[in-house]
Amino acid sequence: MHDVGRLAQVSAMTVSRVLKNDPGVSEATRERVFAAVDRLGYRRNETARSLRLGGTGMIGLVVTNLANPFYSRLALGVQEVATEHGLRMMLSNTAEQVEREPGLIDGLIDHQVEGLIVVPAGSRQQHLASAMRHVPVVLAARPPAGLDTDCVLVEDFHGAREATACLLAEGHTRIAFLGNPPALYTGAERLRGFWAAHEEAGVEPDNALICQGLVDAATAERAALGILNRPDGPTALFCTNNRISQGAIRALYKAGITLPLAGFDDFELSDVLGLPLTLVSYDADEIGRQAARLLIDRLSHRDGEPPASRRITVPTRVIRYGPHSGDRPRGALPPSV
Amino acid sequence: MHDVGRLAQVSAMTVSRVLKNDPGVSEATRERVFAAVDRLGYRRNETARSLRLGGTGMIGLVVTNLANPFYSRLALGVQEVATEHGLRMMLSNTAEQVEREPGLIDGLIDHQVEGLIVVPAGSRQQHLASAMRHVPVVLAARPPAGLDTDCVLVEDFHGAREATACLLAEGHTRIAFLGNPPALYTGAERLRGFWAAHEEAGVEPDNALICQGLVDAATAERAALGILNRPDGPTALFCTNNRISQGAIRALYKAGITLPLAGFDDFELSDVLGLPLTLVSYDADEIGRQAARLLIDRLSHRDGEPPASRRITVPTRVIRYGPHSGDRPRGALPPSV
DNA sequence: CTGTTAGCGCGTTCAA
DNA sequence: TTGAACGCGCTAACAG
């Protein structure tokens, strides 16, 4: 900045003012300064600015797996709203290693993020309490456990119940449940919805068809194959997320079986599989947007009464693809049997 | 740090030393300092450190669309290598707005990234030359145009030729080409490969079946439908990337037609579509890893002879899914017609 | 309209 | 083994 000033024959202070669009600078010097900036290719050092200004204008986002479209969409939603408010987003990815989450959060705090949005990977949230000593924290997709803070959830229970009810309404009474670990909020809620739909239909779920603790498509595929090979197998499947659905679909394909499948999360090409699918769809971007809005609102009330913690729910809707009982034949890529 | 020092009855300087694992500190004071740190929940300010140390330990990555698995995998690859070397990654996403790329790059430079990895979105690279005045820049997936710098490419030409050759070998002589804008390197190279395979097979491609400038699945779907509805339609399709393949598959599905499809990029569920697919697969993570390695290598030679610019190529391999002419019937979800 | 002073939080250098 | 002074690049507050 000194160099720019020298070239423009002004002090560094004046350069600073020009770059900040401070009104009290004569047009002549403005132009000289800009010319010097261009000539030297000068760029302001945001690190030094943050230090001086006492704020970085950055918020942190912590997710478990960027390669999962759910998280990348969520990240895009956060980014969108952050950008609108002149904030930048720093992204951290735990790469499915739960134990790395505390370290990543500390790292973001060390880098002076002004707030955090976290999709907590495990069930322990003690490290989030520590983080809250430094900056506001908003949770996404999972509720706080013993923490007083905002969160954005999807209608896990409702969505699971509705999709399960679709299968039951078609007469299925032996529906397999393929779920993620029950220690996760989403896993537990979605099982609860599955169960509730059964109760309402007066159908008793068979525990032998309930499988939990699946963590990715590969484990889901193995579990699904196991269940499909049982003598008293299911007539339909319910999967609690997109990874599990994909594993189950692969199992069906390999086993050469076509069964109706219901599950959480829509996914690419779901509409062209030719399978009878009943998917609980929702806007992952919107979760990110809402989380960002909650966080930014909290940041704007930093010096004052902090607002009471809020819980926002993003709606789900059931989408059906492929042939279902009662449909007319479609003619394109029909399921074999 | 002062506060911590006061609580531990030492100067801030000693706290700094303890936190840096400086050897010259007595065990007694170490423990007092750590105790004070824990009690106050103190975290070192990385912003201030960077200023003093003259380096942030961050590298920047610029991509166009995080929701595309190609880019999110690439980002994970970069992140992996960066972490191994004690560097952090700042991610910027242009959200398909080419014109935002220069601004995002400037932003990363302002935040003092020590190097950049860019997947250039447009054909103009002037802004990259400006960026190179500040930090080393490595290009991914597209070569430099009038720039002297490292890049990591995939075997665009070779992959396209090989996949096309598979279709030709099966007797197809009317293969539609659905491509991204030819101004993009990948678009041009893949068309060249498509063409070369035809020449080698002594088959003349029909220009009426060549369609370029497709930017996403929706435009690809429309283009594919148009070509499929021609009286002299194709007997197979070639798509230059995953988005276009997905659009084409949707078009086939809606039209109720099953045709062999070849294309760049493998994608989720490609193996269970039951369509005859010939996909050019490669490791997107590896592109990110290699790009990060090139960048880090360049960073390590910062004060000395900069190495000559290098070009690394990531190999492709052709993977085939579903029934192909000559296969035995599979029995599971076979294509109709 | 412009320049000077001081300090953001930290670490290097030197002195005790 | 520990502390004091100084400065990284920038800008708020106060001169002039």
XYZ file of C-alpha atoms (C1' of nucleotides) in Angstrom:
706
model
C 0.000 0.000 0.000
C 2.952 2.201 0.693
C 4.322 1.419 -2.731
C 1.025 2.311 -4.362
C 1.004 5.546 -2.392
C 4.498 6.406 -3.478
C 3.650 5.829 -7.121
C 0.513 7.951 -6.788
C 2.326 10.534 -4.698
C 0.048 10.197 -1.706
C 0.246 8.511 1.672
C -0.794 4.940 2.313
C -3.756 6.316 4.220
C -5.153 7.963 1.146
C -4.761 4.754 -0.812
C -6.722 3.020 1.879
C -9.450 5.609 1.619
C -9.698 5.341 -2.144
C -9.941 1.579 -1.998
C -12.659 1.834 0.597
C -14.642 4.323 -1.521
C -14.334 6.900 1.197
C -16.096 10.030 -0.068
C -13.544 12.560 1.143
C -11.009 12.164 -1.651
C -10.546 14.430 -4.636
C -11.289 12.975 -8.013
C -7.785 13.718 -9.215
C -6.056 11.689 -6.508
C -8.608 8.918 -6.855
C -7.619 8.428 -10.424
C -3.923 8.580 -9.688
C -4.368 5.966 -6.993
C -6.389 3.643 -9.178
C -3.833 3.992 -11.920
C -1.062 3.050 -9.525
C -3.086 0.113 -8.217
C -3.603 -1.184 -11.717
C -0.024 -0.708 -12.682
C 1.335 -2.553 -9.686
C -1.420 -5.154 -9.717
C -1.938 -4.297 -6.082
C -4.531 -6.232 -4.053
C -5.520 -5.392 -0.527
C -4.471 -7.887 2.113
C -7.673 -9.201 3.622
C -5.765 -10.923 6.387
C -4.442 -7.631 7.658
C -7.818 -5.978 7.179
C -9.570 -8.642 9.209
C -7.100 -8.185 11.994
C -7.575 -4.460 12.047
C -11.336 -4.512 11.502
C -11.880 -7.226 14.063
C -13.895 -9.497 11.810
C -13.256 -11.761 8.862
C -16.677 -11.808 7.246
C -16.458 -15.579 7.050
C -18.773 -18.293 8.229
C -17.799 -21.930 8.521
C -19.671 -24.970 7.251
C -18.871 -28.485 8.424
C -20.203 -31.482 6.510
C -19.289 -35.144 6.406
C -19.141 -35.950 2.744
C -19.006 -33.429 -0.045
C -19.414 -36.156 -2.633
C -22.916 -36.852 -1.382
C -25.254 -34.569 -3.317
C -27.176 -33.833 -0.155
C -24.173 -32.061 1.316
C -22.991 -30.363 -1.819
C -26.464 -28.939 -2.375
C -26.639 -27.823 1.207
C -23.264 -26.128 0.776
C -24.521 -24.319 -2.313
C -27.527 -23.072 -0.378
C -25.333 -21.736 2.409
C -23.009 -20.137 -0.101
C -25.881 -18.451 -1.889
C -27.240 -16.721 1.187
C -23.801 -15.921 2.561
C -22.849 -14.212 -0.687
C -26.052 -12.174 -0.633
C -24.987 -10.839 2.738
C -21.411 -10.148 1.772
C -20.046 -13.076 3.729
C -17.694 -15.784 2.589
C -18.006 -19.453 3.452
C -15.182 -21.713 4.602
C -15.986 -25.349 4.002
C -14.666 -28.256 6.012
C -15.274 -31.871 5.154
C -14.829 -34.639 7.699
C -14.613 -37.291 4.964
C -16.811 -39.589 7.055
C -14.356 -39.529 9.966
C -16.522 -38.469 12.885
C -13.523 -38.023 15.116
C -12.149 -35.296 12.901
C -15.135 -33.034 13.423
C -13.925 -31.322 16.614
C -10.571 -30.580 15.054
C -12.111 -29.103 11.945
C -14.387 -26.915 14.024
C -11.453 -25.700 16.080
C -9.627 -24.929 12.879
C -12.484 -22.805 11.626
C -12.653 -20.946 14.920
C -8.907 -20.376 14.824
C -9.423 -18.826 11.422
C -11.883 -16.439 13.009
C -15.087 -17.512 11.334
C -17.893 -15.427 12.749
C -20.343 -18.293 12.933
C -20.698 -21.977 12.176
C -23.186 -24.212 10.422
C -22.667 -27.850 11.298
C -24.260 -31.109 10.227
C -23.161 -33.045 13.304
C -21.856 -36.450 12.356
C -21.929 -38.233 15.699
C -24.186 -38.277 18.666
C -21.806 -36.486 21.049
C -22.095 -32.752 20.766
C -19.791 -31.604 23.528
C -17.396 -30.038 21.049
C -20.266 -27.955 19.711
C -20.823 -26.531 23.166
C -17.172 -25.507 23.251
C -17.509 -23.939 19.831
C -20.497 -21.942 21.027
C -18.263 -20.236 23.547
C -16.635 -18.528 20.598
C -19.231 -18.105 17.871
C -22.899 -18.820 17.214
C -23.569 -22.302 15.875
C -26.515 -23.437 13.771
C -27.207 -27.126 13.265
C -28.470 -28.561 10.009
C -30.355 -31.817 9.472
C -29.955 -32.897 13.101
C -31.315 -31.269 16.235
C -29.179 -30.073 19.137
C -28.730 -32.584 21.954
C -28.372 -30.748 25.226
C -27.453 -27.529 23.440
C -29.417 -24.330 23.196
C -29.153 -23.280 19.598
C -30.937 -22.960 16.268
C -31.409 -25.797 13.833
C -32.968 -26.607 10.486
C -34.539 -30.040 10.078
C -36.434 -31.927 7.437
C -39.737 -33.576 8.179
C -38.094 -36.887 8.880
C -40.946 -38.490 10.733
C -43.686 -37.188 8.499
C -41.884 -38.034 5.272
C -41.077 -41.567 6.327
C -44.617 -42.135 7.492
C -46.129 -40.848 4.295
C -43.906 -42.889 1.992
C -44.435 -46.025 4.051
C -48.158 -45.411 3.979
C -48.045 -45.409 0.174
C -46.618 -48.915 0.187
C -49.099 -50.106 2.796
C -51.975 -48.624 0.804
C -50.927 -50.777 -2.114
C -51.353 -53.816 0.054
C -47.760 -54.480 1.100
C -47.561 -55.955 4.562
C -43.984 -57.195 4.507
C -41.838 -54.104 3.996
C -38.143 -54.312 4.747
C -36.575 -51.350 6.542
C -32.993 -50.516 5.605
C -31.739 -47.769 7.862
C -28.715 -45.793 8.900
C -27.447 -46.021 12.477
C -30.279 -45.431 14.968
C -27.955 -43.256 17.046
C -28.393 -40.640 14.334
C -31.471 -38.511 14.716
C -32.537 -39.013 11.130
C -32.248 -42.771 11.464
C -34.383 -42.872 14.579
C -37.025 -40.459 13.294
C -37.416 -42.187 9.984
C -37.819 -45.547 11.687
C -40.420 -43.966 13.933
C -42.323 -42.765 10.855
C -42.064 -46.196 9.263
C -43.473 -47.704 12.426
C -46.245 -45.145 12.791
C -47.516 -45.795 9.289
C -47.709 -49.486 10.113
C -49.653 -48.839 13.284
C -52.097 -46.633 11.461
C -52.598 -49.346 8.873
C -52.959 -52.002 11.532
C -49.976 -53.896 10.169
C -47.328 -55.392 12.418
C -43.805 -54.878 11.002
C -41.655 -57.993 10.980
C -38.516 -57.352 13.028
C -36.622 -59.789 10.873
C -37.010 -57.334 8.008
C -35.670 -54.369 9.959
C -32.028 -53.650 9.447
C -30.256 -50.629 10.889
C -26.710 -49.325 11.092
C -26.069 -49.110 7.356
C -23.505 -46.454 6.582
C -23.096 -46.465 2.811
C -24.278 -47.990 -0.428
C -22.008 -51.028 -0.105
C -23.221 -52.073 3.344
C -26.792 -51.415 2.248
C -26.348 -53.616 -0.789
C -25.107 -56.521 1.322
C -27.887 -56.097 3.862
C -30.510 -55.891 1.143
C -29.213 -59.041 -0.537
C -29.405 -60.840 2.781
C -32.980 -59.831 3.347
C -34.058 -60.535 -0.212
C -32.700 -64.070 0.045
C -34.742 -64.918 3.127
C -37.425 -67.528 2.549
C -40.016 -65.139 3.990
C -38.654 -62.116 2.158
C -40.226 -58.675 1.792
C -42.570 -57.487 -0.944
C -41.275 -53.919 -0.758
C -38.325 -51.958 0.659
C -37.978 -48.757 2.630
C -34.567 -47.022 2.685
C -33.706 -44.113 4.931
C -31.443 -42.194 2.580
C -30.059 -41.934 -0.917
C -26.945 -44.033 -0.283
C -29.018 -46.865 1.111
C -31.534 -46.654 -1.714
C -28.715 -46.945 -4.208
C -27.298 -49.980 -2.472
C -30.718 -51.599 -2.336
C -31.372 -50.898 -5.994
C -28.078 -52.508 -6.880
C -29.042 -55.540 -4.779
C -32.378 -55.826 -6.537
C -30.662 -55.581 -9.884
C -28.107 -58.218 -9.057
C -30.738 -60.532 -7.635
C -32.851 -60.029 -10.724
C -35.832 -58.990 -8.650
C -38.142 -56.039 -9.075
C -39.776 -54.741 -5.914
C -41.355 -51.410 -5.065
C -38.892 -49.260 -3.174
C -39.631 -46.269 -0.979
C -36.999 -44.075 0.561
C -35.704 -40.730 1.670
C -33.969 -38.445 -0.827
C -34.598 -38.179 -4.512
C -31.544 -38.862 -6.684
C -30.373 -38.486 -10.237
C -31.909 -40.808 -12.793
C -34.487 -42.033 -10.306
C -37.073 -41.235 -12.951
C -35.569 -43.453 -15.623
C -34.874 -46.599 -13.651
C -38.236 -48.061 -14.528
C -38.563 -49.220 -10.938
C -41.623 -48.426 -8.848
C -40.108 -45.786 -6.592
C -41.748 -43.720 -3.856
C -39.239 -41.087 -2.816
C -39.376 -38.519 -0.049
C -38.005 -35.454 -1.757
C -36.974 -32.139 -0.233
C -34.811 -29.199 -1.076
C -31.339 -29.680 0.349
C -30.334 -26.216 -0.892
C -33.144 -24.805 1.205
C -31.765 -26.392 4.351
C -28.517 -24.587 3.671
C -30.250 -21.321 2.891
C -32.359 -21.424 6.031
C -29.413 -22.373 8.197
C -27.444 -19.471 6.776
C -30.345 -17.107 7.427
C -30.651 -18.233 11.034
C -26.941 -17.773 11.530
C -26.825 -14.357 9.900
C -29.795 -13.237 11.956
C -27.985 -14.314 15.068
C -24.852 -12.497 13.949
C -26.812 -9.305 13.495
C -28.020 -9.497 17.098
C -24.573 -10.141 18.399
C -24.559 -7.209 20.779
C -27.922 -7.357 22.422
C -30.481 -9.831 23.547
C -29.725 -13.032 21.631
C -32.957 -14.352 20.144
C -34.455 -17.500 21.625
C -33.275 -20.597 19.800
C -35.393 -21.524 16.831
C -36.138 -24.711 14.973
C -37.087 -24.518 11.317
C -38.497 -27.440 9.371
C -38.112 -27.881 5.641
C -41.072 -29.662 4.084
C -40.922 -32.969 2.259
C -43.087 -34.290 -0.499
C -43.522 -37.758 -1.857
C -42.695 -38.299 -5.511
C -43.463 -41.481 -7.363
C -41.600 -42.807 -10.354
C -42.057 -45.803 -12.570
C -44.959 -48.215 -12.742
C -47.136 -48.658 -9.668
C -50.016 -50.999 -9.049
C -52.997 -49.485 -10.767
C -50.908 -47.669 -13.386
C -51.309 -48.234 -17.052
C -48.275 -49.885 -18.628
C -45.713 -47.292 -19.765
C -43.965 -49.256 -22.459
C -40.487 -47.844 -21.851
C -37.903 -49.918 -20.021
C -40.551 -51.829 -18.067
C -39.312 -53.857 -15.140
C -38.771 -57.483 -15.871
C -39.747 -60.215 -13.446
C -2.951 -14.320 24.920
C -2.299 -11.634 27.436
C -5.223 -12.870 29.504
C -3.921 -16.415 29.391
C -0.524 -15.134 30.457
C -1.971 -13.234 33.353
C -3.860 -16.281 34.597
C -0.732 -18.417 34.280
C 1.447 -15.673 35.748
C 3.707 -15.394 32.749
C 4.038 -13.000 29.844
C 2.144 -13.381 26.610
C 5.435 -14.278 25.000
C 5.747 -17.397 27.105
C 2.230 -18.418 26.216
C 3.144 -18.087 22.569
C 6.144 -20.306 23.107
C 4.179 -22.976 24.907
C 1.570 -23.084 22.188
C 4.260 -23.410 19.570
C 5.938 -26.275 21.456
C 9.073 -24.224 21.801
C 11.574 -26.348 23.743
C 12.913 -23.632 26.022
C 10.082 -23.592 28.549
C 10.088 -25.213 31.978
C 7.652 -28.034 32.532
C 6.025 -26.185 35.419
C 5.105 -23.124 33.396
C 3.993 -25.276 30.468
C 1.400 -26.904 32.622
C 0.231 -23.643 34.132
C -0.151 -22.197 30.664
C -2.076 -25.179 29.326
C -4.334 -25.072 32.347
C -5.050 -21.411 31.745
C -5.685 -22.061 28.055
C -8.183 -24.770 28.872
C -9.907 -22.709 31.489
C -10.356 -19.709 29.251
C -11.091 -21.771 26.173
C -8.381 -19.787 24.448
C -7.675 -20.364 20.769
C -4.851 -18.796 18.845
C -5.863 -16.232 16.249
C -4.748 -17.644 12.920
C -5.463 -14.368 11.194
C -2.920 -12.574 13.322
C -0.485 -15.450 12.980
C -0.712 -15.392 9.212
C -0.001 -11.697 9.206
C 3.055 -12.090 11.352
C 4.292 -15.281 9.717
C 3.741 -13.938 6.230
C 1.761 -16.916 4.997
C -1.684 -18.349 5.500
C -1.074 -21.985 4.654
C -4.090 -21.910 2.383
C -4.550 -22.818 -1.240
C -7.559 -21.855 -3.316
C -9.676 -24.048 -5.558
C -12.068 -22.622 -8.129
C -14.711 -24.840 -9.718
C -17.909 -24.164 -11.618
C -20.428 -26.452 -10.024
C -19.977 -28.217 -6.745
C -23.156 -30.199 -7.282
C -21.549 -32.002 -10.199
C -19.818 -35.069 -8.799
C -16.841 -34.438 -11.043
C -16.052 -31.230 -9.198
C -16.871 -32.429 -5.726
C -14.592 -35.440 -6.220
C -11.875 -33.219 -7.579
C -12.267 -30.991 -4.519
C -11.924 -33.996 -2.234
C -8.731 -34.998 -4.002
C -7.255 -31.544 -3.580
C -8.313 -31.468 0.036
C -6.714 -34.829 0.715
C -3.276 -33.848 -0.541
C -3.482 -30.370 0.953
C -4.226 -31.825 4.374
C -1.304 -34.229 4.075
C 0.940 -31.212 3.611
C -0.560 -29.175 6.411
C -2.361 -26.822 4.079
C -5.969 -25.762 4.114
C -8.160 -25.372 1.050
C -10.472 -22.466 0.331
C -13.162 -23.414 -2.149
C -14.906 -21.047 -4.524
C -17.786 -22.017 -6.734
C -18.793 -19.955 -9.760
C -22.245 -21.565 -9.881
C -21.973 -21.807 -13.662
C -21.517 -18.038 -14.020
C -18.332 -17.766 -16.047
C -18.158 -14.038 -15.488
C -17.800 -14.495 -11.760
C -14.575 -16.445 -12.048
C -12.182 -13.469 -12.094
C -13.851 -11.977 -9.041
C -13.647 -15.217 -7.112
C -9.988 -15.591 -7.967
C -9.283 -12.044 -6.842
C -11.101 -12.790 -3.627
C -8.916 -15.802 -2.960
C -5.789 -13.788 -3.654
C -7.002 -11.035 -1.341
C -7.337 -13.691 1.323
C -3.708 -14.538 0.782
C -3.971 -18.029 -0.595
C -0.504 -19.225 -1.430
C -1.513 -20.890 -4.653
C -4.505 -21.613 -6.857
C -6.008 -24.603 -8.605
C -8.523 -23.588 -11.233
C -10.834 -25.436 -13.586
C -11.199 -22.561 -16.034
C -14.804 -22.147 -17.093
C -14.438 -19.986 -20.158
C -12.019 -19.707 -23.013
C -10.498 -16.383 -21.941
C -7.697 -16.843 -19.466
C -6.431 -13.296 -19.090
C -7.529 -13.172 -15.473
C -5.397 -16.238 -14.796
C -2.356 -14.400 -16.072
C -3.109 -11.619 -13.587
C -3.505 -14.143 -10.807
C -0.122 -15.623 -11.676
C 1.480 -12.296 -10.829
C 0.585 -13.059 -7.228
C 0.634 -16.821 -6.739
C 1.332 -19.994 -8.684
C -1.673 -21.325 -10.579
C -2.322 -24.905 -11.633
C -5.054 -25.703 -14.133
C -7.237 -28.778 -13.916
C -9.144 -30.502 -16.703
C -8.288 -27.810 -19.245
C -4.908 -26.772 -20.607
C -3.484 -23.262 -20.352
C -4.155 -21.021 -23.352
C -1.262 -18.635 -23.787
C -0.133 -19.190 -20.211
C 2.984 -20.849 -18.957
C 1.854 -23.054 -16.115
C 1.173 -26.586 -14.942
C -1.978 -28.500 -15.697
C -3.600 -31.882 -15.141
C -5.706 -33.271 -17.954
C -7.638 -36.405 -18.712
C -7.084 -38.371 -21.882
C -9.940 -36.622 -23.624
C -8.990 -37.528 -27.142
C -7.955 -41.071 -26.418
C -10.997 -41.840 -24.269
C -13.452 -40.493 -26.796
C -11.786 -42.386 -29.599
C -11.779 -45.636 -27.708
C -15.410 -45.457 -26.662
C -16.507 -44.472 -30.131
C -14.472 -47.319 -31.557
C -16.433 -49.740 -29.380
C -19.676 -48.625 -30.976
C -18.201 -48.748 -34.468
C -16.859 -52.227 -33.822
C -20.379 -53.348 -33.085
C -21.404 -52.197 -36.517
C -22.904 -48.812 -35.753
C -22.370 -46.354 -38.558
C -24.853 -43.700 -37.564
C -23.709 -42.449 -34.162
C -25.086 -39.185 -32.852
C -22.636 -36.848 -31.108
C -24.003 -34.782 -28.230
C -21.336 -32.397 -27.064
C -20.633 -29.444 -24.804
C -19.553 -26.129 -26.327
C -16.644 -26.633 -28.741
C -14.959 -23.550 -27.290
C -14.177 -25.692 -24.266
C -11.068 -27.789 -24.627
C -12.791 -30.951 -23.492
C -15.568 -30.452 -26.011
C -13.151 -29.990 -28.882
C -10.866 -32.865 -27.904
C -13.660 -35.329 -27.417
C -15.143 -34.458 -30.766
C -11.715 -34.963 -32.285
C -11.554 -38.424 -30.706
C -15.024 -39.236 -31.979
C -13.962 -38.193 -35.441
C -10.677 -40.060 -35.354
C -12.383 -43.325 -34.468
C -14.650 -42.883 -37.457
C -11.749 -42.260 -39.784
C -9.961 -45.326 -38.542
C -13.078 -47.380 -39.124
C -13.580 -45.865 -42.554
C -16.975 -44.505 -41.562
C -18.096 -41.012 -42.475
C -19.920 -39.286 -39.575
C -23.203 -37.649 -40.539
C -23.057 -33.953 -39.692
C -26.783 -33.942 -39.136
C -26.194 -36.150 -36.120
C -23.570 -33.881 -34.567
C -24.849 -31.481 -31.976
C -22.616 -29.243 -29.891
C -23.048 -26.453 -27.358
C -25.040 -28.451 -24.815
C -24.528 -27.063 -21.339
C -26.606 -29.236 -19.032
C -28.866 -32.264 -18.826
C -31.951 -30.306 -19.867
C -30.491 -28.930 -23.092
C -29.011 -32.335 -23.838
C -32.385 -33.982 -23.378
C -34.041 -31.621 -25.843
C -31.261 -32.044 -28.379
C -31.349 -35.810 -28.037
C -35.099 -35.915 -28.542
C -34.721 -33.832 -31.675
C -32.142 -36.167 -33.116
C -33.999 -39.323 -32.129
C -37.097 -38.080 -33.914
C -35.323 -37.576 -37.228
C -36.427 -39.947 -39.965
C -32.811 -40.991 -40.504
C -32.021 -41.200 -36.809
C -28.931 -42.644 -35.121
C -28.413 -46.228 -33.996
C -26.210 -45.179 -31.086
C -25.283 -42.051 -29.102
C -22.042 -40.517 -27.919
C -22.171 -37.948 -25.097
C -19.220 -35.840 -24.008
C -19.940 -35.723 -20.277
C -22.084 -37.001 -17.446
C -24.676 -34.215 -17.631
C -25.218 -34.810 -21.309
C -25.391 -38.577 -20.861
C -28.066 -38.108 -18.247
C -30.098 -35.850 -20.512
C -29.765 -38.312 -23.378
C -30.801 -41.227 -21.194
C -33.865 -39.308 -20.103
C -34.670 -38.615 -23.742
C -34.335 -42.277 -24.623
C -36.560 -43.207 -21.731
C -39.242 -40.706 -22.647
C -39.120 -41.719 -26.286
C -39.389 -45.361 -25.285
C -36.288 -46.237 -27.280
C -33.287 -48.278 -26.242
C -30.041 -47.439 -27.985
C -26.440 -48.099 -27.057
C -24.923 -45.032 -25.461
C -21.264 -44.168 -25.080
C -19.980 -41.210 -23.177
C -17.465 -39.554 -20.950
C -17.745 -39.899 -17.177
C -19.120 -42.817 -15.239
C -22.022 -41.937 -12.952
C -24.034 -43.389 -10.111
C -26.401 -46.210 -10.987
C -24.963 -46.493 -14.479
C -24.580 -50.188 -13.763
C -28.228 -50.809 -12.983
C -29.899 -48.933 -15.817
C -29.976 -52.045 -17.965
C -28.927 -49.894 -20.908
C -25.966 -50.836 -23.110
C -23.501 -48.226 -21.856
C -19.890 -47.682 -22.857
C -18.467 -45.136 -20.450
C -15.089 -43.454 -20.353
C -14.238 -43.583 -16.692
C -11.434 -41.866 -14.827
C -10.567 -40.843 -11.337
C -11.702 -37.289 -10.684
C -10.149 -37.396 -7.212
C -6.841 -38.148 -8.859
C -7.030 -35.024 -10.977
C -7.405 -33.052 -7.765
C -4.603 -34.920 -6.051
C -2.193 -34.429 -8.929
C -3.077 -30.775 -9.282
C -2.458 -30.275 -5.583
C 0.870 -32.053 -5.834
C 1.976 -29.899 -8.737
C 0.989 -26.785 -6.845
C 2.696 -27.816 -3.640
C 5.822 -28.716 -5.528
C 5.815 -25.275 -7.081
C 5.289 -23.697 -3.681
C 8.284 -25.507 -2.303
C 10.483 -24.042 -5.041
C 9.173 -20.554 -4.443
C 12.553 -19.032 -3.842
C 14.697 -20.482 -6.551
C 14.501 -21.619 -10.098
C 10.814 -22.287 -10.764
C 10.469 -25.676 -12.444
C 9.473 -25.766 -16.091
C 5.718 -26.046 -16.529
C 4.437 -29.589 -16.558
C 1.435 -31.319 -18.011
C 0.145 -34.454 -16.312
C -2.425 -36.744 -17.849
C -4.786 -38.904 -15.873
C -5.640 -42.141 -17.665
C -9.108 -43.170 -18.755
C -10.551 -46.598 -19.180
C -13.647 -47.771 -20.921
C -16.250 -49.555 -18.822
C -19.234 -51.319 -20.283
C -22.525 -51.857 -18.534
C -25.689 -53.661 -19.502
C -26.314 -55.918 -22.482
C -24.165 -55.531 -25.574
C -24.383 -57.274 -28.911
C -22.720 -60.611 -28.454
C -23.531 -60.830 -24.740
C -25.503 -63.619 -23.255
C -28.829 -62.428 -21.884
C -28.500 -61.261 -18.277
C -32.052 -61.757 -17.112
C -32.209 -58.727 -14.836
C -33.969 -55.584 -15.948
C -33.214 -56.244 -19.614
C -33.954 -53.424 -22.029
C -37.354 -53.618 -23.612
C -38.014 -53.524 -27.391
C -8.939 17.032 1.309
C -4.810 14.644 3.238
C -1.232 12.920 6.613
C 0.253 11.146 11.375
C -0.278 8.234 15.233
C -1.479 4.093 17.253
C -2.724 -0.701 17.679
C -5.488 -5.172 15.952
C -2.780 -10.446 17.917
C 1.003 -12.601 17.164
C 6.147 -14.118 16.710
C 11.116 -12.850 15.734
C 15.046 -10.768 17.752
C 17.607 -9.526 21.277
C 18.539 -8.717 26.099
C 18.246 -10.165 30.922
C 14.273 -19.989 31.200
C 11.779 -15.666 30.492
C 10.463 -10.801 29.023
C 10.525 -6.251 26.109
C 10.575 -4.085 21.990
C 9.258 -4.018 17.269
C 6.667 -4.777 13.066
C 3.589 -7.831 9.754
C -0.543 -4.592 6.492
C -4.121 -2.179 7.416
C -7.524 1.533 9.171
C -10.098 4.453 13.143
C -9.364 8.570 15.268
C -7.518 12.585 15.302
C -4.727 16.436 13.448
C -3.688 19.938 9.939
